Coordinates of C-alpha atoms in Angstrom, one line a residue:
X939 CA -52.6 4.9 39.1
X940 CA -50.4 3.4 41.5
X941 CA -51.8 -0.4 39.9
X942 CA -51.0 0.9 36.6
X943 CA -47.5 2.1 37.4
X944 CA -46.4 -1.1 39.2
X945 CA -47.5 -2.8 35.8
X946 CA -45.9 -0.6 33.5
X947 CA -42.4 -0.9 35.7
X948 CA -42.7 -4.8 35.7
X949 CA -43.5 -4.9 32.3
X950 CA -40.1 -2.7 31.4
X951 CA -38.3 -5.1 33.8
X952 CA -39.2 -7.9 32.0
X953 CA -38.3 -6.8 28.5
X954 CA -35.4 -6.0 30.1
X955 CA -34.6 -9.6 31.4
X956 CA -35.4 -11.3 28.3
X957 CA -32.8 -8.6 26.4
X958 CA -30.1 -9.7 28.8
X959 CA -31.1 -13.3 28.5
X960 CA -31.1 -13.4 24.7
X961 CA -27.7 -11.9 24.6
X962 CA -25.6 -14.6 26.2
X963 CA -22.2 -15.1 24.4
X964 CA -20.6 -17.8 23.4
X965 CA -17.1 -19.1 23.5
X966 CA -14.5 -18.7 21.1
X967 CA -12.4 -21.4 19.8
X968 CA -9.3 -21.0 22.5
X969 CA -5.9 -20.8 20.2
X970 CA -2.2 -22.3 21.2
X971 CA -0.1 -19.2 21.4
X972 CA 3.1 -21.5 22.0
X973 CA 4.0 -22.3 18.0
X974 CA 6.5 -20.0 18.4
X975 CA 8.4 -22.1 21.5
X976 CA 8.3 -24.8 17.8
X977 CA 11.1 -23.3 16.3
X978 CA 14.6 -25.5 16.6
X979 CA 17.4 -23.7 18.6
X980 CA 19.6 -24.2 15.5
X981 CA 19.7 -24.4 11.8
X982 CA 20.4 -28.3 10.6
X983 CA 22.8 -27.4 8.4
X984 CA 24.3 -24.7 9.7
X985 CA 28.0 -24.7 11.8
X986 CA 27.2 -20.6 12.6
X987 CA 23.9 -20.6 13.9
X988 CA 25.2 -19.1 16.9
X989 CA 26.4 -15.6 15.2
X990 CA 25.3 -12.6 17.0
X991 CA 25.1 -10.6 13.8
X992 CA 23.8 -12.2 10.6
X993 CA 22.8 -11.3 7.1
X994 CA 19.6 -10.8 7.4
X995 CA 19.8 -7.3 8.9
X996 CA 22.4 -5.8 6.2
X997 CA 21.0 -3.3 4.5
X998 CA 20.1 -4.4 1.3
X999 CA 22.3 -1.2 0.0
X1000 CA 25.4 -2.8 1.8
X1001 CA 24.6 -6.0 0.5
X1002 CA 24.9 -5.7 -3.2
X1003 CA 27.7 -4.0 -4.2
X1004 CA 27.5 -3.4 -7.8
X1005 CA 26.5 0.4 -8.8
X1006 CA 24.5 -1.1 -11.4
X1007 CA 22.3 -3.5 -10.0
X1008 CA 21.6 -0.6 -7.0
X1009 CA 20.8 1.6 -9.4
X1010 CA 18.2 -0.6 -11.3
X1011 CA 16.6 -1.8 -7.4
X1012 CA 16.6 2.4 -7.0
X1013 CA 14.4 2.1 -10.3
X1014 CA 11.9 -0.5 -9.4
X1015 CA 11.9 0.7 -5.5
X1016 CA 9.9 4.5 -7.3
X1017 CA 8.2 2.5 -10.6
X1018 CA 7.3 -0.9 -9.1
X1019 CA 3.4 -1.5 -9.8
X1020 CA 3.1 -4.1 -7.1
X1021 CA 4.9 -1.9 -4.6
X1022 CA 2.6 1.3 -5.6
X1023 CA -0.3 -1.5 -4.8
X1024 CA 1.0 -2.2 -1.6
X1025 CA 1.2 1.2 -0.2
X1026 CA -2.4 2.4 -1.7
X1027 CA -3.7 -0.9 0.5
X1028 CA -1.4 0.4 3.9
X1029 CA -3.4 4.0 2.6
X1030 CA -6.7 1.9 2.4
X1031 CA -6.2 0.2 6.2
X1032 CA -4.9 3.4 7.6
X1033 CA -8.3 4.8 6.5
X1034 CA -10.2 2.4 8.2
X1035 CA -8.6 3.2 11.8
X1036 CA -9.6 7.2 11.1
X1037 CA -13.1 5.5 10.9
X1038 CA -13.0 3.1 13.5
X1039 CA -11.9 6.0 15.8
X1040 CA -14.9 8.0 14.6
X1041 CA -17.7 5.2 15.5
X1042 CA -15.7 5.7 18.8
X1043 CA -17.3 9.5 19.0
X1044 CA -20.8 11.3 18.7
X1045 CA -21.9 11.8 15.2
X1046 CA -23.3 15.3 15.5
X1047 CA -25.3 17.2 11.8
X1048 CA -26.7 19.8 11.3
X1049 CA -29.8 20.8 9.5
X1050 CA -32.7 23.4 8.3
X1051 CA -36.2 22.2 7.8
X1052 CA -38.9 23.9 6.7
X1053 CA -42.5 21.9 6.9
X1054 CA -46.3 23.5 6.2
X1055 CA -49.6 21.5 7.7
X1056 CA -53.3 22.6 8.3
X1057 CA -54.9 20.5 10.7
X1058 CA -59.1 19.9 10.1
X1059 CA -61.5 22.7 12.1
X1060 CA -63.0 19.4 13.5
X1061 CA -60.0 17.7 15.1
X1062 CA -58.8 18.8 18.4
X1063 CA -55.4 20.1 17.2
X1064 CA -57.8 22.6 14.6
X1065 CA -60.3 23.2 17.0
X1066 CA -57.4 24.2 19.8
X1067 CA -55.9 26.3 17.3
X1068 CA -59.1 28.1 16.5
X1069 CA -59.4 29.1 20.3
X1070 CA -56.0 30.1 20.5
X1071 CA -54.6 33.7 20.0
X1072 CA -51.0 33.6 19.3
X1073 CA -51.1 37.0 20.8
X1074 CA -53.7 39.5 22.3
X1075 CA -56.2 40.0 19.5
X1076 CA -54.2 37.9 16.7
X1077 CA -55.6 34.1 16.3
X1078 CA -53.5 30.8 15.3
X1079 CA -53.6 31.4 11.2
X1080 CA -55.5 28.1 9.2
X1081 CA -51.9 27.5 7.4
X1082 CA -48.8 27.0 9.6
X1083 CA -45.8 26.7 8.6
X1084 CA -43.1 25.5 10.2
X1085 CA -39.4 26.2 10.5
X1086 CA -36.8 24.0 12.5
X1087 CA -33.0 24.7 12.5
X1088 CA -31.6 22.0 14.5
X1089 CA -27.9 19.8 15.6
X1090 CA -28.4 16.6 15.6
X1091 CA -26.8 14.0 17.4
X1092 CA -26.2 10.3 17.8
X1093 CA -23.9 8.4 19.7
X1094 CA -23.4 5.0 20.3
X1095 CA -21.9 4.4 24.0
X1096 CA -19.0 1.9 24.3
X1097 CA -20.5 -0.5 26.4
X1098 CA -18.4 -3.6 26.1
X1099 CA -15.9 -2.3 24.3
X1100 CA -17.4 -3.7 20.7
X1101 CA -16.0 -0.6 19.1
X1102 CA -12.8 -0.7 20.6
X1103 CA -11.9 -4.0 19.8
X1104 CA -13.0 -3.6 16.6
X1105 CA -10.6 -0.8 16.4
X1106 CA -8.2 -2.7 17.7
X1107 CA -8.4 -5.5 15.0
X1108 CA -8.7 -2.9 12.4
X1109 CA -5.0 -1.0 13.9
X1110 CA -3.5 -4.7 13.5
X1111 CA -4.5 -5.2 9.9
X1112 CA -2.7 -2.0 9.0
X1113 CA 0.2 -3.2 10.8
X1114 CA 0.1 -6.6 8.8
X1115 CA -0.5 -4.4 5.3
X1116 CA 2.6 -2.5 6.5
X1117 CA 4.5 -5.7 6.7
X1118 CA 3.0 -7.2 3.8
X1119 CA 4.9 -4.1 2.3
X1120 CA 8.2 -5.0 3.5
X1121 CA 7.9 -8.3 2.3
X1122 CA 7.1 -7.2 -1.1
X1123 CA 9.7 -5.2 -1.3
X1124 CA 12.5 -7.9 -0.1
X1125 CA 10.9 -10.2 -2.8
X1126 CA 11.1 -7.5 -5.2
X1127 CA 14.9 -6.6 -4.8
X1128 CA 15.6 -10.3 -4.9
X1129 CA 13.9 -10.8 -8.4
X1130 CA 16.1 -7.8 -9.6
X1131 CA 19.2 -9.5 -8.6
X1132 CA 18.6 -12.8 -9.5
X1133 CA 17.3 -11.7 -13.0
X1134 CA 20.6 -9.5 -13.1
X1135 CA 22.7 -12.4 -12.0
X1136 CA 21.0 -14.6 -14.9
X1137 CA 21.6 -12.0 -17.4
X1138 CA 25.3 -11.7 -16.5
X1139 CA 25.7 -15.6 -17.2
X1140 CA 24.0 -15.8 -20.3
X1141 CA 26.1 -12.7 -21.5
X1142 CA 29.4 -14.8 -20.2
X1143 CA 27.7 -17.6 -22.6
X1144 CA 26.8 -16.0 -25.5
X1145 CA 31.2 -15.1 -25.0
X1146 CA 31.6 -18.4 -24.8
X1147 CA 29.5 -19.4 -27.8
X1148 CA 30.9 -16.8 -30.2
X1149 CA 34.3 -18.6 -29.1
X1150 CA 33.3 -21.9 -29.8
X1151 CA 32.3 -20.3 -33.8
X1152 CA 35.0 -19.0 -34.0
X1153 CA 36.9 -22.0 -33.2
X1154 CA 34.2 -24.2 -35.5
X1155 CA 35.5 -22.3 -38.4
X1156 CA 38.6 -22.9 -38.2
X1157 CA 38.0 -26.1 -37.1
X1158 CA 35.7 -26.6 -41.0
X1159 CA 39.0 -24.7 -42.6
X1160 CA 41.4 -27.3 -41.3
X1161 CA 38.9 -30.2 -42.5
X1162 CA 39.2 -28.8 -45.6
X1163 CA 43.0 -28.9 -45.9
X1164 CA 43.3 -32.0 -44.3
X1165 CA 41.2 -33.2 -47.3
X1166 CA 42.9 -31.8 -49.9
X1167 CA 46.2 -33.0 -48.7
X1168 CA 44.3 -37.0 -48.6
X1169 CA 45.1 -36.5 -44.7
X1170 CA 40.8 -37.0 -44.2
X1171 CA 37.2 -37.1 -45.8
X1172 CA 34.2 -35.2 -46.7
X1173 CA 32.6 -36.7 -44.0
X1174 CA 34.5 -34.7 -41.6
X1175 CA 34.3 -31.5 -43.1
X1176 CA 30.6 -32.0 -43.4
X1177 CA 30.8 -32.6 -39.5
X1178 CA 32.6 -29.6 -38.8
X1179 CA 30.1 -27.8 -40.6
X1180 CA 27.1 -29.3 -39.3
X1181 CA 28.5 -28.5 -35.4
X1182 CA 29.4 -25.0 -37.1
X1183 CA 25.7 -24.7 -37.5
X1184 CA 24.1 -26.1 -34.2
X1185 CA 26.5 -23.4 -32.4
X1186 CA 25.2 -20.8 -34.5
X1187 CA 21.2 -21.9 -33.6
X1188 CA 22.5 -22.7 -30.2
X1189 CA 23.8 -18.3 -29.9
X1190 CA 20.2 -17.3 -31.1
X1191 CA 18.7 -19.3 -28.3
X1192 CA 20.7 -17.6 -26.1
X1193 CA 20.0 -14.0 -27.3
X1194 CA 16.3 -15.0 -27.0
X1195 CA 16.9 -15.8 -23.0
X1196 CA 18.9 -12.4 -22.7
X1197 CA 16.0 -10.2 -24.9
X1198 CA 13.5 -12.4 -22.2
X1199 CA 15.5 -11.6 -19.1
X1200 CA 16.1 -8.2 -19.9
X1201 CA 12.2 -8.0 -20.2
X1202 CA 11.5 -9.2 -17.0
X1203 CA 13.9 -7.2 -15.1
X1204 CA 11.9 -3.8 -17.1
X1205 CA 8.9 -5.3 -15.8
X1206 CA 9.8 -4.8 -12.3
X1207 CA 11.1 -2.1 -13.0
X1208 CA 7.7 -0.6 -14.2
X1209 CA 9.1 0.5 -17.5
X1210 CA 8.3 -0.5 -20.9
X1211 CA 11.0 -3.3 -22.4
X1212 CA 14.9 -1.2 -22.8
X1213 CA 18.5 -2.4 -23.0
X1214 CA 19.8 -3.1 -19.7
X1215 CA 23.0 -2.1 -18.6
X1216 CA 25.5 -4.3 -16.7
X1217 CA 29.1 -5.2 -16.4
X1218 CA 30.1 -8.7 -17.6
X1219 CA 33.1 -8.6 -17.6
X1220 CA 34.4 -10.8 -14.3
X1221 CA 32.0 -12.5 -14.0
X1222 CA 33.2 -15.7 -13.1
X1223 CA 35.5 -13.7 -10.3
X1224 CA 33.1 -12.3 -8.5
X1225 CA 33.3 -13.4 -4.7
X1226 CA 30.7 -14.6 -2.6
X1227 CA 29.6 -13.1 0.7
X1228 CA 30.4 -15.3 4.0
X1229 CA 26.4 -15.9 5.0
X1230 CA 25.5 -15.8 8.7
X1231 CA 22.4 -16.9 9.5
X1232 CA 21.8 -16.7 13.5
X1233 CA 19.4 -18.4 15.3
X1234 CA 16.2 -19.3 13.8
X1235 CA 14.0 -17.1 16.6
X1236 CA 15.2 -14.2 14.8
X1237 CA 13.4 -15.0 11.9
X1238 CA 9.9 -13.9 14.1
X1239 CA 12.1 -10.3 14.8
X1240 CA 13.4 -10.0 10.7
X1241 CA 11.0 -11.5 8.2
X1242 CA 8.5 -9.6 7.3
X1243 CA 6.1 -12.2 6.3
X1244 CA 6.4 -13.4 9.5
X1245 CA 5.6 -10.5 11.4
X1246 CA 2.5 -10.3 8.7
X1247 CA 1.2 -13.6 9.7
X1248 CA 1.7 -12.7 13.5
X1249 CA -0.5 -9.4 12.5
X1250 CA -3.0 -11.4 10.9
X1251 CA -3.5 -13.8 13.6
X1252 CA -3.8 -10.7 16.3
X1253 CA -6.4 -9.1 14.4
X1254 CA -8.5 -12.4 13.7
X1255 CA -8.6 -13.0 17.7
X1256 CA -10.0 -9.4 17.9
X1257 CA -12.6 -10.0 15.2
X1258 CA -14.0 -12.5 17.5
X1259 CA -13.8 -10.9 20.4
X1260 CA -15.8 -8.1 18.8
X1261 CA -18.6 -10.7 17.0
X1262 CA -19.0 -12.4 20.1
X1263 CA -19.9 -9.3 21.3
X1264 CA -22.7 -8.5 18.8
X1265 CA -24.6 -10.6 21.3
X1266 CA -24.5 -7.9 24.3
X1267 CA -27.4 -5.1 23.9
X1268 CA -26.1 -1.5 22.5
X1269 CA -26.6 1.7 24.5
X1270 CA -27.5 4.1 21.9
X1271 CA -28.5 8.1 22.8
X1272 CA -30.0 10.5 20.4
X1273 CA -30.7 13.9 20.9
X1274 CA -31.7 17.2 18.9
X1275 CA -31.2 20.8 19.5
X1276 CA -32.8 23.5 18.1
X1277 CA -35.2 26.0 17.2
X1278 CA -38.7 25.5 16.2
X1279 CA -41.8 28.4 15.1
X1280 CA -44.4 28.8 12.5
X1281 CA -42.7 32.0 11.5
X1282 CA -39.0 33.1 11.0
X1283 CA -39.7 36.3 12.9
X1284 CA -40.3 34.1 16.1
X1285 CA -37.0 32.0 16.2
X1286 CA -35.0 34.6 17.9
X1287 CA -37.7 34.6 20.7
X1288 CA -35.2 32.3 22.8
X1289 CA -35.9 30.2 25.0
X1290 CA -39.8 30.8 23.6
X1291 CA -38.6 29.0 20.1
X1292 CA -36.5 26.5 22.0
X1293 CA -36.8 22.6 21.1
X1294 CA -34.6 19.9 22.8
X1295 CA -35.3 15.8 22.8
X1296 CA -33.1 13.3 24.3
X1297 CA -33.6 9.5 23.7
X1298 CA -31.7 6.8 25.3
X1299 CA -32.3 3.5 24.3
X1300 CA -30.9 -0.7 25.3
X1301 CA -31.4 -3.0 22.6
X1302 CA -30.4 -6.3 21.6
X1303 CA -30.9 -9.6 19.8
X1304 CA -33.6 -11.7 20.9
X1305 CA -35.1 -13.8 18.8
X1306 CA -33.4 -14.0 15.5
X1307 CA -29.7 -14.2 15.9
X1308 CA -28.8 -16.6 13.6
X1309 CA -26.9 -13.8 11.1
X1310 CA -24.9 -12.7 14.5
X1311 CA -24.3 -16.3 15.6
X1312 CA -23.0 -17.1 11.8
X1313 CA -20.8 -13.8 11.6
X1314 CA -19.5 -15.2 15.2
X1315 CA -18.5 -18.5 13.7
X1316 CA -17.2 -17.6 10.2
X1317 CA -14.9 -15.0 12.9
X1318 CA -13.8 -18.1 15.0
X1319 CA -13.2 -19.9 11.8
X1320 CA -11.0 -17.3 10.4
X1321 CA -8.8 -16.9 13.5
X1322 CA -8.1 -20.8 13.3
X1323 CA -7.1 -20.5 9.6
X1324 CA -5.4 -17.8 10.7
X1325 CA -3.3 -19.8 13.7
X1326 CA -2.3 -22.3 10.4
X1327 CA -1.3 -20.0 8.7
X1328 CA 0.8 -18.3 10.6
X1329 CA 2.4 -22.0 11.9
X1330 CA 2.3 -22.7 8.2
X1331 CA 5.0 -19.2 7.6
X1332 CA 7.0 -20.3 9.7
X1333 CA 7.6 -23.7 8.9
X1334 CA 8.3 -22.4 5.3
X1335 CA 11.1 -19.9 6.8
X1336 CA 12.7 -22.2 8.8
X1337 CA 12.7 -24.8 5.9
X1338 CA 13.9 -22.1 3.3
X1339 CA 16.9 -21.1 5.5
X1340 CA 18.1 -24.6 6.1
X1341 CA 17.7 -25.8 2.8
X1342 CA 19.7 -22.8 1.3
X1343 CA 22.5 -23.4 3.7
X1344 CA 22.5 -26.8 2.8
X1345 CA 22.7 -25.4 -1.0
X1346 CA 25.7 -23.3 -0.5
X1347 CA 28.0 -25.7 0.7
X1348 CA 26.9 -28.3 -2.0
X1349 CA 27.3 -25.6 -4.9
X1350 CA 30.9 -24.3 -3.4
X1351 CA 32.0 -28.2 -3.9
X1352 CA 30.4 -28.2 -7.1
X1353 CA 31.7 -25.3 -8.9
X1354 CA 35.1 -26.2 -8.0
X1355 CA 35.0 -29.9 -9.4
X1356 CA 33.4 -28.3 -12.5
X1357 CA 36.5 -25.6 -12.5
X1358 CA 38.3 -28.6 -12.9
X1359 CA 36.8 -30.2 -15.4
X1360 CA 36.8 -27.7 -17.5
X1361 CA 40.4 -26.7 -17.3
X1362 CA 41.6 -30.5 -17.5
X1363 CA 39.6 -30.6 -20.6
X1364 CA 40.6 -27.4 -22.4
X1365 CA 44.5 -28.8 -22.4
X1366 CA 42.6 -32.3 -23.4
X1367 CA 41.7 -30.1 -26.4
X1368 CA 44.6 -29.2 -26.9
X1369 CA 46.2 -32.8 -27.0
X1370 CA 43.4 -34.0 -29.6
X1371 CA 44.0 -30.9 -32.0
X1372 CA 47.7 -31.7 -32.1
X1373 CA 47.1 -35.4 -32.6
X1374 CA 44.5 -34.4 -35.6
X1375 CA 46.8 -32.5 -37.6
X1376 CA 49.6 -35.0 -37.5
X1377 CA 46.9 -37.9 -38.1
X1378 CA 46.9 -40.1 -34.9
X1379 CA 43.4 -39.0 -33.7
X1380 CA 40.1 -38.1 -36.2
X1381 CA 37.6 -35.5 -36.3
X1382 CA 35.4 -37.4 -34.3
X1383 CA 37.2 -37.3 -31.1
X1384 CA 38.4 -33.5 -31.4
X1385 CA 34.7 -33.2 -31.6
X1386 CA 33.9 -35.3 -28.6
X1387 CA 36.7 -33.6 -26.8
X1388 CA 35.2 -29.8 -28.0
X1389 CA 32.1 -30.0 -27.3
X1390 CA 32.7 -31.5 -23.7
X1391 CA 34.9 -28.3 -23.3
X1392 CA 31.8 -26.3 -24.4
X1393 CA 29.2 -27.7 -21.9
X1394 CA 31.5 -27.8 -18.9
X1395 CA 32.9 -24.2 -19.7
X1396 CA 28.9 -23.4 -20.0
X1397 CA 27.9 -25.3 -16.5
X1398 CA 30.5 -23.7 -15.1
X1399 CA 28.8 -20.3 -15.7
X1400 CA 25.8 -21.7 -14.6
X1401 CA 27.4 -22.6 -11.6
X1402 CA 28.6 -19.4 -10.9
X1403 CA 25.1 -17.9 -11.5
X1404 CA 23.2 -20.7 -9.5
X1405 CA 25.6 -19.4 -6.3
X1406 CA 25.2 -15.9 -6.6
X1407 CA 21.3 -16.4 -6.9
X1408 CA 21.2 -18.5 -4.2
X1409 CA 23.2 -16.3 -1.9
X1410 CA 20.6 -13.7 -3.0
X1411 CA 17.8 -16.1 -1.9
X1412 CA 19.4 -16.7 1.3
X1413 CA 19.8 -13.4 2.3
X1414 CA 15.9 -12.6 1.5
X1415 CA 14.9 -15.9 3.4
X1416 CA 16.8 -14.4 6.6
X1417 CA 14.6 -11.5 6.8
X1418 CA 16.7 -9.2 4.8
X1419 CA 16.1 -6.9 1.5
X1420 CA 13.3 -4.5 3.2
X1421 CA 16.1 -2.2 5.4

């Protein structure tokens, strides 16, 4: 017996050698957690860099001013489809902790069973029960039945960690999808205004337009008298009329952008296409904010799709930490409780009826681990892409900010040379008018002269419109529009 023990403990011992030798681990790809020393100290383009407090942290509310445009961000922030997406997926990853955290504890069920067997009279379980009184004077009966209520329970013990980890990497997706939130909704409230902006300047253009009819009809009514009185030609009254026309196609073009613009803004609004209300009037007075922009290292404390990438990247190290260590054997312990009897009447005969088992048991990969070593490097693979991506964001950030900067200052110049363009040409309108009527200039230069008028007045607008949308853009690419 003693021979047979020995064998039986070295065979154990070497199953249990080979398990531990089968589950070496290997290395993970090692990641350069210094991109974020990458970022410049300043903004290129930027004189105020160095500003404590920038415009990234207003609150969006203090931001925008106009009742109109909050109310319609108020709109989309309840009716938003995308947004209502986002926060069903922060639902969905705030799930999967509650069920991390469970793997993390017993699973305990509970259960009734009732079985029936009759065991052959020649087979040593029939022929025992034959012999056998299951009390004085009262045999084993041919048919037993059998009833088991019983807890069940399994638990998985926490070894190395695995579950933790994977917990871990789990807890920093929700983060990420909490981010990914916040930068939804700063790219939401930035469409809104934009699209708002836009519709104000084609309202101030479709103004303009109806002006320049207006003045294309008088400008065909003077034609006409001018030819009666021998003073001009058919010719230009046809070419009054023919501009007459192109402004009149040029206004339904216009109305076709505003219809399109308003339909967009519904759209993120969640609502089916509606007028949209707005103030035009002023437009080209409105005053632009004085942007601040900070360092650039805030940019890892403000944007959110920043802070999303950084979430990504945490979790992704954590997935491999948790598939490389699939390779390590699991401690896994099972164990019933319950009673057990042929017949009801005998399961309150505790501890009689009493049925325990325990089972503890160390497995791992031996042989085949090729699905755990691929899991390990698909894991590996994904932190990497991760590490790019994250770089990737905040390249993109930085460049967004400088280039925006670098915008504002070039449109500022620009809309003012355009202001004066158009005001130099409105009173060189005026000149040619005057020299038309008393016949020292003809129609073809108070054409020339009007329609220059027109297109600076109109680039002017756009102008305008260009800044505000820009600022709007600047102020999301700083991190704000999620406060």
């Amino acid at each position: 017996m003693k021979t047979k023990d020995i064998r039986f403990t070295s065979l154990i011992l070497s199953v249990t050698l080979l398990v531990l030798s089968g589950c070496k681990t290997p290395h993970s790809t090692l990641l350069n957690d210094a991109v974020k020393a990458q970022l410049p100290e300043h903004y290129n383009a930027d004189s105020t860099s160095a500003s404590t407090v920038h415009t990234g942290i207003t609150p969006w509310r203090q931001f925008f001013t106009d009742s109109t445009l909050v109310s319609l961000i108020d709109t989309a922030l309840i009716n938003n489809q995308d947004l209502r997406i986002t926060l069903q997926q922060i639902a969905e990853a705030k799930s999967d902790i509650l069920y991390h955290e469970g793997t993390l504890l017993p699973s305990v069920t509970a259960g009734v069973g009732i079985g029936m067997s009759k065991p052959g009279r020649y087979t040593s379980e029939g022929a025992g029960n034959a012999t056998t009184d299951i009390e004085p004077g009262k045999s084993m009966p041919n048919l037993l039945m059998d009833y088991y209520p019983e807890l069940t329970g399994d638990w998985e013990i926490d070894l190395w960690h695995k579950l933790s980890t994977q917990k871990k990497a789990v807890v920093e997706k929700y983060l990420a999808s909490v981010e990914g939130r916040n930068t939804v909704l700063s790219s939401l409230i930035a469409q809104i205004a934009s699209n708002y902006y836009q519709l104000l300047a084609l309202d101030n253009q479709l103004d303009l337009m109806h002006k320049y009819i207006d003045l294309q009809k008088k400008a065909v009514e003077i034609a006409k008298i001018q030819k009666q009185a021998d003073a001009d030609t058919e010719l230009a009254v046809q070419k009054f009329e023919a501009e007459l026309a192109k402004a009149r196609s040029d206004e339904y073009t216009i109305r076709q952008e505003i219809t399109e613009t308003e339909n967009s803004i519904n759209l993120l609004l969640g609502r089916y296409p509606t007028k949209i209300p707005r103030n035009k009037k002023d437009f080209l007075s409105l005053n632009l904010k004085q942007v601040t922009t900070g360092i650039p290292s805030e940019l890892l404390l403000n944007r959110p799709d920043i802070r999303q990438a950084e979430h990504e990247l945490a979790a992704a190290k954590w997935n491999v930490e948790a598939a490389r260590k699939e390779f390590l054997p699991s401690l896994d312990i099972s164990a019933t409780l319950g009673l057990d009897a042929f017949n009801p009447a005998y399961l309150t005969r505790v501890p009689k009826s009493l049925a325990f088992s325990i089972v503890g048991g160390l497995t791992g990969p031996i042989i085949n681990r090729k699905a755990i070593q691929a899991n390990f490097q698909s894991a590996d693979a994904q932190q990497i892409e991760a590490l790019y991506e994250y770089d990737k964001t905040l390249i993109t950030a930085y460049s967004e900010v400088c280039d925006l900067m670098s915008k504002i200052n070039n449109l500022d110049k620009y809309y003012q040379l355009k202001n004066e363009e158009s005001v130099t040409l409105d009173k060189s309108v005026e000149v040619v008018r005057q020299l038309y009527l008393n016949g020292k200039a003809d129609y073809l230069d108070v054409l020339m002269d009007e329609r220059d008028a027109l297109d600076a007045k109109t680039e002017l607008i756009e102008a305008k419109q260009q800044q505000l949308s820009n600022l709007v853009n600047i102020y999301k690419s700083l991190g704000g529009g999620w406060q």
